[in-house]
PDB file of C-alpha atoms in Angstrom:
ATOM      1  CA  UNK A   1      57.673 102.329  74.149  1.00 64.00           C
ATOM      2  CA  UNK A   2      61.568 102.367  73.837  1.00 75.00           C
ATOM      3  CA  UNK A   3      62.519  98.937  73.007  1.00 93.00           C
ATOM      4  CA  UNK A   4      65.876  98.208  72.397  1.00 95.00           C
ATOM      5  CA  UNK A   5      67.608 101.762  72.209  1.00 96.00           C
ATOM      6  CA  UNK A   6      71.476 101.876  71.342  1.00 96.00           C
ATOM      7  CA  UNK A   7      74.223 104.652  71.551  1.00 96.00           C
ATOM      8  CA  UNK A   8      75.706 105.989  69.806  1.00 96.00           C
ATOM      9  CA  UNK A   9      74.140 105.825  66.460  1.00 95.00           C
ATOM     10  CA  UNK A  10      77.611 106.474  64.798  1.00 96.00           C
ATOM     11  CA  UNK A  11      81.270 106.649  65.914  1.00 96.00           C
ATOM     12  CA  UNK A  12      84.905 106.719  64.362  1.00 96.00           C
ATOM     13  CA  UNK A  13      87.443 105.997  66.245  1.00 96.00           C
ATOM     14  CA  UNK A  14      91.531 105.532  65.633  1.00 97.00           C
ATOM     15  CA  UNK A  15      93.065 102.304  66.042  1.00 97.00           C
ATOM     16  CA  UNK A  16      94.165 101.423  69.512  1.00 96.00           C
ATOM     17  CA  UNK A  17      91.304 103.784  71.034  1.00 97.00           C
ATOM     18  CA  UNK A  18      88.837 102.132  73.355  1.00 95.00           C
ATOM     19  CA  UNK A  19      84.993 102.641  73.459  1.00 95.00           C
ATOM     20  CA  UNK A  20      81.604 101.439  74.880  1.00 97.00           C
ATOM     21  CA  UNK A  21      78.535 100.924  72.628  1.00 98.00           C
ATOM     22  CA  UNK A  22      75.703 100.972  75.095  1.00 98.00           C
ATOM     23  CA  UNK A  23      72.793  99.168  75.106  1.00 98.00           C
ATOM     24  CA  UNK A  24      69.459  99.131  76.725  1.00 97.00           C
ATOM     25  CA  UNK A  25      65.839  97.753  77.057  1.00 97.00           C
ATOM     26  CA  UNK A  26      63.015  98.596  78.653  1.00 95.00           C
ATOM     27  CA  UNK A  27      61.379  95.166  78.585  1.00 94.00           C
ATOM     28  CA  UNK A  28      62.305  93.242  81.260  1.00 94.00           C
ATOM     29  CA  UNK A  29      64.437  90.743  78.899  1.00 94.00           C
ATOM     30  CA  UNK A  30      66.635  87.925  80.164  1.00 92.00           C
ATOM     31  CA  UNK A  31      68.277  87.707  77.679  1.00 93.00           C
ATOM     32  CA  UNK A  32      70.220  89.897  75.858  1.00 95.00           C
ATOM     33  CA  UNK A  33      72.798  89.629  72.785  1.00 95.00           C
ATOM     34  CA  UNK A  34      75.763  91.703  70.676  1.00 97.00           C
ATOM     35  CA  UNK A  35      75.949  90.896  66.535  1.00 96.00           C
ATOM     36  CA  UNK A  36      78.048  92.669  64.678  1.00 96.00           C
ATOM     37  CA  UNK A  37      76.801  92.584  60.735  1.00 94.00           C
ATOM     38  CA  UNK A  38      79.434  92.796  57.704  1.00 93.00           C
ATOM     39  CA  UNK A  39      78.677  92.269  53.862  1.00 87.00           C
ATOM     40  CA  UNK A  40      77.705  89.515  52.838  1.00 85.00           C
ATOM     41  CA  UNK A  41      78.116  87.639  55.765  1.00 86.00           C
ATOM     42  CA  UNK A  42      74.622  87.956  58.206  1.00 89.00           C
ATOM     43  CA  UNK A  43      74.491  88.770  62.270  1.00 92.00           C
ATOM     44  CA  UNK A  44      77.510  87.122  63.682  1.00 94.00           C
ATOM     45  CA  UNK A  45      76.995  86.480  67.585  1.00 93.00           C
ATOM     46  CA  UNK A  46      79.789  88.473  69.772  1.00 96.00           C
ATOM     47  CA  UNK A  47      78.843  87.853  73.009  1.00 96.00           C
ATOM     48  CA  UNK A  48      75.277  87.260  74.876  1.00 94.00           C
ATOM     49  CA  UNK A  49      73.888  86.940  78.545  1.00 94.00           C
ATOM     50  CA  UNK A  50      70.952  85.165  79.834  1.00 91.00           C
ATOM     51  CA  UNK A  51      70.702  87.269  82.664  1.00 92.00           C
ATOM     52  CA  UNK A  52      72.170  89.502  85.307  1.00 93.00           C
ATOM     53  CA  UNK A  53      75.558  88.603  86.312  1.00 94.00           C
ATOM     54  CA  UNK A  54      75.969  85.735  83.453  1.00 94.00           C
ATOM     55  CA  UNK A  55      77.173  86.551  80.101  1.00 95.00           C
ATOM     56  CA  UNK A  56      79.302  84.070  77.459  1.00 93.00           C
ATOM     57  CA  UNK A  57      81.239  83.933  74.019  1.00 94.00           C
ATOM     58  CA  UNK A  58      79.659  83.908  70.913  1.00 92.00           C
ATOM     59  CA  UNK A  59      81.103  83.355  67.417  1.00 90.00           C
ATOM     60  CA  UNK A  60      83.380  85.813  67.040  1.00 95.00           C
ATOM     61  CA  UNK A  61      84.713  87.552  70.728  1.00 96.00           C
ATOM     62  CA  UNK A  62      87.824  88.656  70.201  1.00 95.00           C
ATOM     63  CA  UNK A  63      88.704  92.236  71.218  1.00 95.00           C
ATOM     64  CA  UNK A  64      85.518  92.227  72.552  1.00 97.00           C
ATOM     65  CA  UNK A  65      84.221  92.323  76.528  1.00 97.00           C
ATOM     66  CA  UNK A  66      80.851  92.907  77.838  1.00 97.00           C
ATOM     67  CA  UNK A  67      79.241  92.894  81.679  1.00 96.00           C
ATOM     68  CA  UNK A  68      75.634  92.844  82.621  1.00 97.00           C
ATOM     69  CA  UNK A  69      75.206  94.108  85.920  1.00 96.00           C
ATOM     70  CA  UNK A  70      71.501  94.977  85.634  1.00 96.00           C
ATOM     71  CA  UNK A  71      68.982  92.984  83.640  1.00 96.00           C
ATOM     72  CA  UNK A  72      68.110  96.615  81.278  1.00 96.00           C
ATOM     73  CA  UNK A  73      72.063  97.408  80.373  1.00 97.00           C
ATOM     74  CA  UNK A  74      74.160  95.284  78.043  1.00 98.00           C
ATOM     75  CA  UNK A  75      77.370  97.576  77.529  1.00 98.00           C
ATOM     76  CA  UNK A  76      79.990  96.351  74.451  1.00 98.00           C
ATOM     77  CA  UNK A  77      83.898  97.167  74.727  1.00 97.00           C
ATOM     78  CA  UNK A  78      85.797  97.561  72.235  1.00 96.00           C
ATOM     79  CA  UNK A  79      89.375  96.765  73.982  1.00 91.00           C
ATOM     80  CA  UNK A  80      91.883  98.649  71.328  1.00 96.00           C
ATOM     81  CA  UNK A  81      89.794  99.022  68.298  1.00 95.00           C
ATOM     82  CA  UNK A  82      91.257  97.555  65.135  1.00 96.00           C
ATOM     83  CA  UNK A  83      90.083  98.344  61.596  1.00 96.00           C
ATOM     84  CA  UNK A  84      89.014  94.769  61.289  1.00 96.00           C
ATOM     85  CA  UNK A  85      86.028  96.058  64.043  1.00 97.00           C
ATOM     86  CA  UNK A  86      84.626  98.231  61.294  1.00 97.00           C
ATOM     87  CA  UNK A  87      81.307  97.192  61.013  1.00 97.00           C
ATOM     88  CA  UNK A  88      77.657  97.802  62.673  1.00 96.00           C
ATOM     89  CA  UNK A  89      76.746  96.698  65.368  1.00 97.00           C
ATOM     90  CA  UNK A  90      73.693  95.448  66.478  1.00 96.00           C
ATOM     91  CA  UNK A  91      72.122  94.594  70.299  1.00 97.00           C
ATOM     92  CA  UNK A  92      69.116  92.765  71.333  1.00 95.00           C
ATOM     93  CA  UNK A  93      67.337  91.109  73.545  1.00 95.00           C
ATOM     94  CA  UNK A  94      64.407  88.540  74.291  1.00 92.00           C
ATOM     95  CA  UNK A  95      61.799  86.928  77.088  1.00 89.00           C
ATOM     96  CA  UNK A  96      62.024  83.597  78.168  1.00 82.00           C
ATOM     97  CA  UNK A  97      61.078  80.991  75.916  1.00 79.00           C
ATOM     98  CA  UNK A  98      62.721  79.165  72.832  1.00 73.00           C
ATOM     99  CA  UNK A  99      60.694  80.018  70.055  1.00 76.00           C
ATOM    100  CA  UNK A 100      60.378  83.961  71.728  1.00 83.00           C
ATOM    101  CA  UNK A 101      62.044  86.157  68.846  1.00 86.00           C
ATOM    102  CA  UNK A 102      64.699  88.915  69.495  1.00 90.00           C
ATOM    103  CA  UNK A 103      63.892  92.167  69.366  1.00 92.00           C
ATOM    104  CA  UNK A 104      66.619  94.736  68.234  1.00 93.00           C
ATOM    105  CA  UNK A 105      67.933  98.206  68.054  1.00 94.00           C
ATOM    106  CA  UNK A 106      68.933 100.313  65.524  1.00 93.00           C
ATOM    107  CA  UNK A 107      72.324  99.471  65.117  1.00 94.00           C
ATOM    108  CA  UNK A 108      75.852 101.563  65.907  1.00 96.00           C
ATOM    109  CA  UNK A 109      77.899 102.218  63.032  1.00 96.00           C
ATOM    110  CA  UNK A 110      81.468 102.335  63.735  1.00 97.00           C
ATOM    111  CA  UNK A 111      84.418 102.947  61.781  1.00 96.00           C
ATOM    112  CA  UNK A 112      87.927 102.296  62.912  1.00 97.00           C
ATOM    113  CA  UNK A 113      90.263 104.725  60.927  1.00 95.00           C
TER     114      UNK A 113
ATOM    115  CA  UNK B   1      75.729  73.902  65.758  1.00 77.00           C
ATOM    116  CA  UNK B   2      72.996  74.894  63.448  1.00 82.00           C
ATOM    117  CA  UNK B   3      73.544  77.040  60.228  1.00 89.00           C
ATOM    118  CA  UNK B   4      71.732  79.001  57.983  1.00 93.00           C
ATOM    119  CA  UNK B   5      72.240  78.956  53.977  1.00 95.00           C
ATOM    120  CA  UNK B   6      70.590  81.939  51.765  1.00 96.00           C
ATOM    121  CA  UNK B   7      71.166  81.069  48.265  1.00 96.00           C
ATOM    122  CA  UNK B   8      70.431  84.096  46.719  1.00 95.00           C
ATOM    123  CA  UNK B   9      72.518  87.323  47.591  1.00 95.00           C
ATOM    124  CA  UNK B  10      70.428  89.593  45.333  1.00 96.00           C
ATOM    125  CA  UNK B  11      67.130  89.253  43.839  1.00 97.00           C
ATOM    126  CA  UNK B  12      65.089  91.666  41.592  1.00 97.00           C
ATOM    127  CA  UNK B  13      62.050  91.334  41.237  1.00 97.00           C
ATOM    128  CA  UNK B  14      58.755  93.742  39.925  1.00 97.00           C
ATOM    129  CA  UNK B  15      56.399  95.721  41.897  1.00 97.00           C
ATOM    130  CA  UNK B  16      52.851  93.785  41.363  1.00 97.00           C
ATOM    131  CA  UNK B  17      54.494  89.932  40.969  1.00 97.00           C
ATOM    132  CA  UNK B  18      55.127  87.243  43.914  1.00 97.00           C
ATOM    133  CA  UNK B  19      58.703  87.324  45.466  1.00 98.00           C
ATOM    134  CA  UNK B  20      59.887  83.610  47.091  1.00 98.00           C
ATOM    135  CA  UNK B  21      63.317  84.101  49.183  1.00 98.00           C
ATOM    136  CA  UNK B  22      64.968  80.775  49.874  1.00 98.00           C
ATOM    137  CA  UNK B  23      66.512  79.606  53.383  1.00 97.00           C
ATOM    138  CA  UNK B  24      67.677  76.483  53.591  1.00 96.00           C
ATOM    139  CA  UNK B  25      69.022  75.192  57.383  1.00 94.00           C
ATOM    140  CA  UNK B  26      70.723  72.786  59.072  1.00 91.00           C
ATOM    141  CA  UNK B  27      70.152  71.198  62.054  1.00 85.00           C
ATOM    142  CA  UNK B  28      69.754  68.383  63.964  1.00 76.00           C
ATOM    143  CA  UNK B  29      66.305  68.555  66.050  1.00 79.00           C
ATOM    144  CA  UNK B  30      62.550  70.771  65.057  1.00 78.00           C
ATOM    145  CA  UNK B  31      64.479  74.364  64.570  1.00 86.00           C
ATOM    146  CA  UNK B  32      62.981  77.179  65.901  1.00 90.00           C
ATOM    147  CA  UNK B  33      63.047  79.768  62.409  1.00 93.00           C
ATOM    148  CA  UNK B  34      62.458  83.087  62.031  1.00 94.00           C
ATOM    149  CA  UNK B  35      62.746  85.582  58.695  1.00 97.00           C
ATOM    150  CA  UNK B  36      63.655  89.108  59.854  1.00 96.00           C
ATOM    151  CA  UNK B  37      63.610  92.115  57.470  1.00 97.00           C
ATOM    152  CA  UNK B  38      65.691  95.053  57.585  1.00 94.00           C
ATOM    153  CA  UNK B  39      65.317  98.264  55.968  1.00 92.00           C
ATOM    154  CA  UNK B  40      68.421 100.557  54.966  1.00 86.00           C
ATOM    155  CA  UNK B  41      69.300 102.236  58.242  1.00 83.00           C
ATOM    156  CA  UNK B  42      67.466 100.454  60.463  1.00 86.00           C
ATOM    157  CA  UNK B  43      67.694  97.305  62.941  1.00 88.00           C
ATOM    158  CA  UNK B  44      65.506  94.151  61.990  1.00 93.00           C
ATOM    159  CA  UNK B  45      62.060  93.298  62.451  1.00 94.00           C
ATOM    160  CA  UNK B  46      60.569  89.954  62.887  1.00 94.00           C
ATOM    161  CA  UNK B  47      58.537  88.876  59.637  1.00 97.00           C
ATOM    162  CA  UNK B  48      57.496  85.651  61.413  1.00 95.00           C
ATOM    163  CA  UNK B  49      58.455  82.650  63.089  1.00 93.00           C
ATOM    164  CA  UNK B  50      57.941  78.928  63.360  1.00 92.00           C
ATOM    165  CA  UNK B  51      58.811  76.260  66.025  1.00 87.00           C
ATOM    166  CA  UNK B  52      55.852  73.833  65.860  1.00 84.00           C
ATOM    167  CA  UNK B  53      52.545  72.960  64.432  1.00 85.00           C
ATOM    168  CA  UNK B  54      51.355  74.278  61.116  1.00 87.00           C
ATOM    169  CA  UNK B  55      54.151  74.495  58.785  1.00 91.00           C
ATOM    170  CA  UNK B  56      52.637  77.411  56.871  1.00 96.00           C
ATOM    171  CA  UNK B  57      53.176  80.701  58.965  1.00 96.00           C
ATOM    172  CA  UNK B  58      51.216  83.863  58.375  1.00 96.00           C
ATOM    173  CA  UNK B  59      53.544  86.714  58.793  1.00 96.00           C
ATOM    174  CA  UNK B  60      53.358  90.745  58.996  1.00 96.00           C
ATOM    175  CA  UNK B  61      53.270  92.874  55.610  1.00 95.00           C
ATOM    176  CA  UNK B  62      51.540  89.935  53.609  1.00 96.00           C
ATOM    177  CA  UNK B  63      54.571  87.509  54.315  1.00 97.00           C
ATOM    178  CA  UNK B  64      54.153  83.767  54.778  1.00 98.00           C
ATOM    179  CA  UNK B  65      56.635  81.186  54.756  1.00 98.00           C
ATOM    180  CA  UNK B  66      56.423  77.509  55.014  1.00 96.00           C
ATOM    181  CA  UNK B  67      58.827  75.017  56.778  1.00 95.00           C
ATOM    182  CA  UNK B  68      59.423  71.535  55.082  1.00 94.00           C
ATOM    183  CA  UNK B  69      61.539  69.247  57.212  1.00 91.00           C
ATOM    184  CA  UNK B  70      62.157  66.618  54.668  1.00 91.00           C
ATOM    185  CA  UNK B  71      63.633  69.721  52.482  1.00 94.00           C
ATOM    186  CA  UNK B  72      65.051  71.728  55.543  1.00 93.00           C
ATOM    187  CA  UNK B  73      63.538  74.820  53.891  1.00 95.00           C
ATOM    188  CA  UNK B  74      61.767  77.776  55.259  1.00 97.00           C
ATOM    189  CA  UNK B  75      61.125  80.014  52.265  1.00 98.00           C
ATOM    190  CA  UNK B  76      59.764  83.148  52.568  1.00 98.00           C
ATOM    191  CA  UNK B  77      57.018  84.176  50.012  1.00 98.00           C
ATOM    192  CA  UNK B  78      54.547  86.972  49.160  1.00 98.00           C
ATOM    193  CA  UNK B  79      51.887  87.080  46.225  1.00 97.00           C
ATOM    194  CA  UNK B  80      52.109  90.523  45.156  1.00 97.00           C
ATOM    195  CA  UNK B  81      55.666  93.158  46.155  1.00 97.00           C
ATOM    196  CA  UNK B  82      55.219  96.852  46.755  1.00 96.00           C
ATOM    197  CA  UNK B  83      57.682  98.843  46.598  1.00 95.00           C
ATOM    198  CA  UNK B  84      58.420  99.476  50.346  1.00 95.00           C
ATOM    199  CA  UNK B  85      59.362  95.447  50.280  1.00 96.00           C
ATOM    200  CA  UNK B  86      62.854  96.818  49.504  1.00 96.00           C
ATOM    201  CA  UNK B  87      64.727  95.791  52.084  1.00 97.00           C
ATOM    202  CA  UNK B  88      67.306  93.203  52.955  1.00 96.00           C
ATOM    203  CA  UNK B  89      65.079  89.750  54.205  1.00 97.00           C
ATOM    204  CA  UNK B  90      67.671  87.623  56.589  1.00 96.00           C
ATOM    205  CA  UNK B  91      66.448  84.015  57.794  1.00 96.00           C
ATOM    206  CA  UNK B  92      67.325  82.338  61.113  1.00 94.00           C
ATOM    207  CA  UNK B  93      67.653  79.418  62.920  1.00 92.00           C
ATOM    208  CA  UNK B  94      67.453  78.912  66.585  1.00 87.00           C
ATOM    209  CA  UNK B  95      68.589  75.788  68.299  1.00 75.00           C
ATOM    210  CA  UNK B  96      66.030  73.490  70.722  1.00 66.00           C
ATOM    211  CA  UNK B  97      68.600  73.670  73.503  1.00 66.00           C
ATOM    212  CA  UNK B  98      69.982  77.354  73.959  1.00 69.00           C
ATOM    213  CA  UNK B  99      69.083  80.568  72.944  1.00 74.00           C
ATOM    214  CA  UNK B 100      71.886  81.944  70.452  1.00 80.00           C
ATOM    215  CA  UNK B 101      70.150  82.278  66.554  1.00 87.00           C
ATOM    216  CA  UNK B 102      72.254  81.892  63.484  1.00 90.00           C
ATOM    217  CA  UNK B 103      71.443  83.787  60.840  1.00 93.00           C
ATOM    218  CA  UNK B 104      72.133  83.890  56.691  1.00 94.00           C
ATOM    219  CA  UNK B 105      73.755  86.099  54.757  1.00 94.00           C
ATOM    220  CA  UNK B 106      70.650  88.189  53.679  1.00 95.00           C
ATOM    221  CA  UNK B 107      69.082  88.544  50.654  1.00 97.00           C
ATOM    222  CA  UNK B 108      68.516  92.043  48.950  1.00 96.00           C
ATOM    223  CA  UNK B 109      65.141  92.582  47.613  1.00 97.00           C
ATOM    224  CA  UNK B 110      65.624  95.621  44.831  1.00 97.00           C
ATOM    225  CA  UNK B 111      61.777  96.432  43.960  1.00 97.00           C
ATOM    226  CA  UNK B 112      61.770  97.841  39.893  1.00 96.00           C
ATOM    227  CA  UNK B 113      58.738  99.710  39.284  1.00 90.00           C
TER     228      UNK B 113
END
């Protein structure tokens, strides 16, 4: 009963590097979404995909990409990681339906040195 | 685009006595609205959500919340806190005609014994 898992759990990185956070559930979800959460300021959307082959901008995008070739997988680049990208990052994902709620991992803690 | 407002960034509050947690949203059409909970460390878990019929919803852990349209409120209340109700409590709001949830700030329940 897996869920939602995420790797890694934690990473640093130096700025200008370039990483994937890797994401992936085991439920059969359409749709699946990247937040990345800061003080004091909630989940902010980063990108999100409503299925295989589709994904779109959220709120904040920027330095961001993602692809979802298979309806489990939901990678998250990090282009040339900035310290602003310090933060944790959060995936999830969700059935069909409106009022279905999201369902989400454990979170990847990166800091950008 | 729908928004989320938290009022309070920290609350205190003893084991034993009631706890409310205020959301107030915005948004144009019936919201879909969840309250997610997250302990240190971990990703969030759904509390409970509403999107139609009785505005009082019966949640997990004791939690209900009730949704007043003519207030745009959703608070979150429980009668009687234990001390594993430490957590941070984050509301949401998800639009009638996508899938993309915006969330508050939080709110940081501190549990005194």
């Amino acid at each position: 009963n897996a869920g939602v898992t995420q790797t890694p759990k934690f990473q640093v990185l130096k700025t200008g590097q370039s990483m994937t956070l890797q994401c992936a559930q085991d439920m059969n979800h359409e749709y699946m979404s990247w937040y990345r959460q800061d003080p004091g300021m909630g989940l902010r959307l980063i990108h999100y995909s409503v299925g295989a082959g589709i994904t779109d901008q959220g709120e904040v995008p920027n330095g961001y990409n993602v692809s979802r070739s298979t309806t489990e997988d939901f990678p998250l680049r990090l282009l040339s990681a900035a310290p602003s990208q310090t933060s944790v990052y959060f995936c999830a994902s969700k059935p069909q339906g409106r009022n279905q709620p999201q369902h989400f991992g454990d979170g990847t803690r990166l800091s950008i040195l | 685009a729908q928004s989320v407002t938290q009022p309070d960034i920290h609350i205190t509050v003893s084991e034993g006595a009631s706890l409310e947690l205020r959301c107030n949203y915005s948004y144009g059409a019936t919201p879909y609205l969840f309250w997610y909970v997250q302990s240190p460390g971990q990703g969030l878990q759904l509390l409970l959500k509403y999107f139609s019929g009785d505005t009082l919803v019966q949640g997990i852990k004791g939690f209900e919340a009730e949704f007043k349209r003519s207030q745009s409120s959703f608070n979150l209340r429980k009668p009687s806190v234990h001390w594993s109700d430490a957590a941070e409590y984050f509301c949401a709001v998800g639009a009638s005609n996508d899938y993309k949830l915006s969330f508050g700030a939080g709110t940081t329940v501190t549990v005194r014994a």
